[in-house]
XYZ file of C-alpha atoms in Angstrom:
145
model
C 28.641 9.886 -13.991
C 28.230 5.926 -13.830
C 25.120 3.669 -13.205
C 25.349 0.716 -11.337
C 22.301 -1.928 -10.891
C 22.461 -4.665 -8.223
C 19.759 -7.009 -8.300
C 19.240 -8.796 -4.579
C 16.182 -10.205 -3.687
C 17.583 -10.716 -0.204
C 17.827 -6.817 0.164
C 15.533 -4.184 1.012
C 15.235 -1.805 -2.223
C 17.132 1.612 -2.094
C 18.784 4.098 -4.457
C 21.737 5.517 -3.327
C 23.568 8.503 -5.458
C 26.765 9.744 -5.035
C 27.120 13.155 -6.800
C 29.827 15.950 -6.238
C 27.024 18.518 -6.309
C 23.438 18.756 -6.670
C 22.420 19.184 -10.503
C 19.037 19.380 -11.985
C 19.552 15.257 -12.981
C 19.804 14.678 -9.238
C 16.477 17.137 -8.664
C 14.777 14.722 -11.450
C 16.041 11.397 -10.161
C 14.820 12.399 -6.908
C 11.331 13.484 -7.452
C 11.241 10.193 -9.718
C 11.921 7.928 -6.939
C 10.328 9.748 -4.229
C 6.942 10.651 -5.806
C 3.567 8.462 -5.229
C 4.237 4.964 -6.712
C 1.311 3.574 -9.253
C 2.678 0.042 -9.335
C 4.205 -2.129 -6.445
C 5.617 -5.890 -6.581
C 3.608 -8.388 -4.918
C 4.900 -11.962 -4.359
C 3.198 -15.426 -4.877
C 4.463 -18.661 -4.098
C 5.629 -18.885 -7.844
C 6.227 -15.529 -9.175
C 6.567 -11.446 -8.836
C 3.771 -9.535 -10.231
C 3.410 -5.601 -10.431
C 0.487 -5.005 -9.040
C -1.504 -1.706 -9.932
C -2.141 0.504 -7.045
C -5.758 1.267 -8.369
C -6.556 -2.802 -8.271
C -5.806 -3.018 -4.712
C -8.921 -2.977 -2.480
C -6.691 -3.176 0.585
C -3.236 -3.627 2.255
C -3.059 -5.639 5.793
C -0.877 -7.381 7.859
C -1.414 -11.204 8.606
C 0.515 -13.222 10.687
C 3.192 -10.353 10.841
C 3.284 -10.150 7.294
C 1.965 -7.383 4.671
C -0.625 -8.282 2.072
C -2.069 -6.640 -0.800
C -5.728 -7.988 -1.680
C -6.587 -7.146 -5.389
C -9.992 -6.826 -6.891
C -10.183 -10.600 -7.491
C -9.584 -11.159 -3.587
C -6.032 -12.672 -4.502
C -3.270 -11.975 -1.785
C 0.049 -10.722 -2.735
C 2.867 -10.793 -0.019
C 4.549 -7.256 0.047
C 8.155 -6.690 1.290
C 7.277 -3.245 2.770
C 5.799 -2.405 6.022
C 2.509 -0.789 6.373
C 4.182 2.554 7.586
C 6.415 2.443 4.266
C 3.600 1.866 2.089
C 1.422 4.543 3.693
C 4.174 6.966 2.764
C 4.287 6.241 -1.069
C 0.658 5.236 -1.707
C -1.633 8.016 -3.041
C -4.199 9.686 -0.582
C -6.962 7.570 -1.660
C -5.467 4.645 0.966
C -6.967 5.292 4.220
C -6.046 3.778 7.508
C -9.156 1.802 8.572
C -7.477 0.034 11.382
C -4.042 -0.470 13.206
C -3.034 -2.868 10.500
C -4.899 -2.277 7.392
C -4.883 0.466 4.810
C -7.842 0.619 2.453
C -8.227 2.061 -1.092
C -11.052 4.293 -0.647
C -12.260 3.740 -4.329
C -12.551 0.243 -3.632
C -14.579 0.752 -0.537
C -18.232 -0.862 -1.166
C -19.846 -0.236 1.799
C -19.698 -0.027 5.795
C -21.356 -2.597 7.858
C -22.396 -2.149 11.371
C -22.569 -5.737 13.094
C -24.801 -7.141 15.815
C -21.961 -6.068 18.514
C -21.934 -2.773 17.165
C -18.921 -2.570 15.408
C -18.089 -1.573 11.909
C -16.814 -3.325 9.091
C -15.598 -2.121 5.765
C -16.556 -4.342 2.630
C -14.624 -4.145 -0.505
C -16.056 -4.749 -3.917
C -14.388 -8.368 -4.243
C -16.073 -9.061 -1.197
C -12.941 -9.282 1.900
C -14.444 -7.617 4.740
C -12.040 -6.185 7.692
C -12.887 -4.533 10.642
C -12.576 -0.410 11.180
C -11.505 0.710 14.358
C -13.633 3.220 16.172
C -10.788 5.906 16.008
C -10.251 5.325 12.371
C -14.253 5.459 11.552
C -14.376 8.899 13.111
C -11.709 10.041 10.963
C -13.026 8.491 7.934
C -16.545 9.664 8.906
C -15.157 13.461 8.995
C -13.274 12.622 5.632
C -16.719 11.900 3.895
C -18.565 14.806 5.323
C -16.250 17.051 4.070
C -16.745 16.130 0.561
């Protein structure tokens, strides 16, 4: 079996395996790649940093670009779309509105605004609104625990 690694920042990351038949090694590779990730690459102006999923407060879309906000309220640009991240992140990440996934472990509180809407307040101080539909699902999730 041959191994080939191509590093190209312009292309989406993908793993392609060409094999004559399915083997235990192929199954192991597939399991390794498809399981939940515990680190994702975050980009700043100058560098790339591997972000620990447990230290991400939320992942949100701002001006059409996906960002991760960490425990120190720093923003990192992510290459993946929100739905792609939702598929690989652990179940502790919950959708709080159409464009934001929140790390349930990093939520500090929910705050009701004067207008009657609900905001999620994270431990780093970042605040994001919670849609009514998502709040009903979050409420049911917390009630079942």
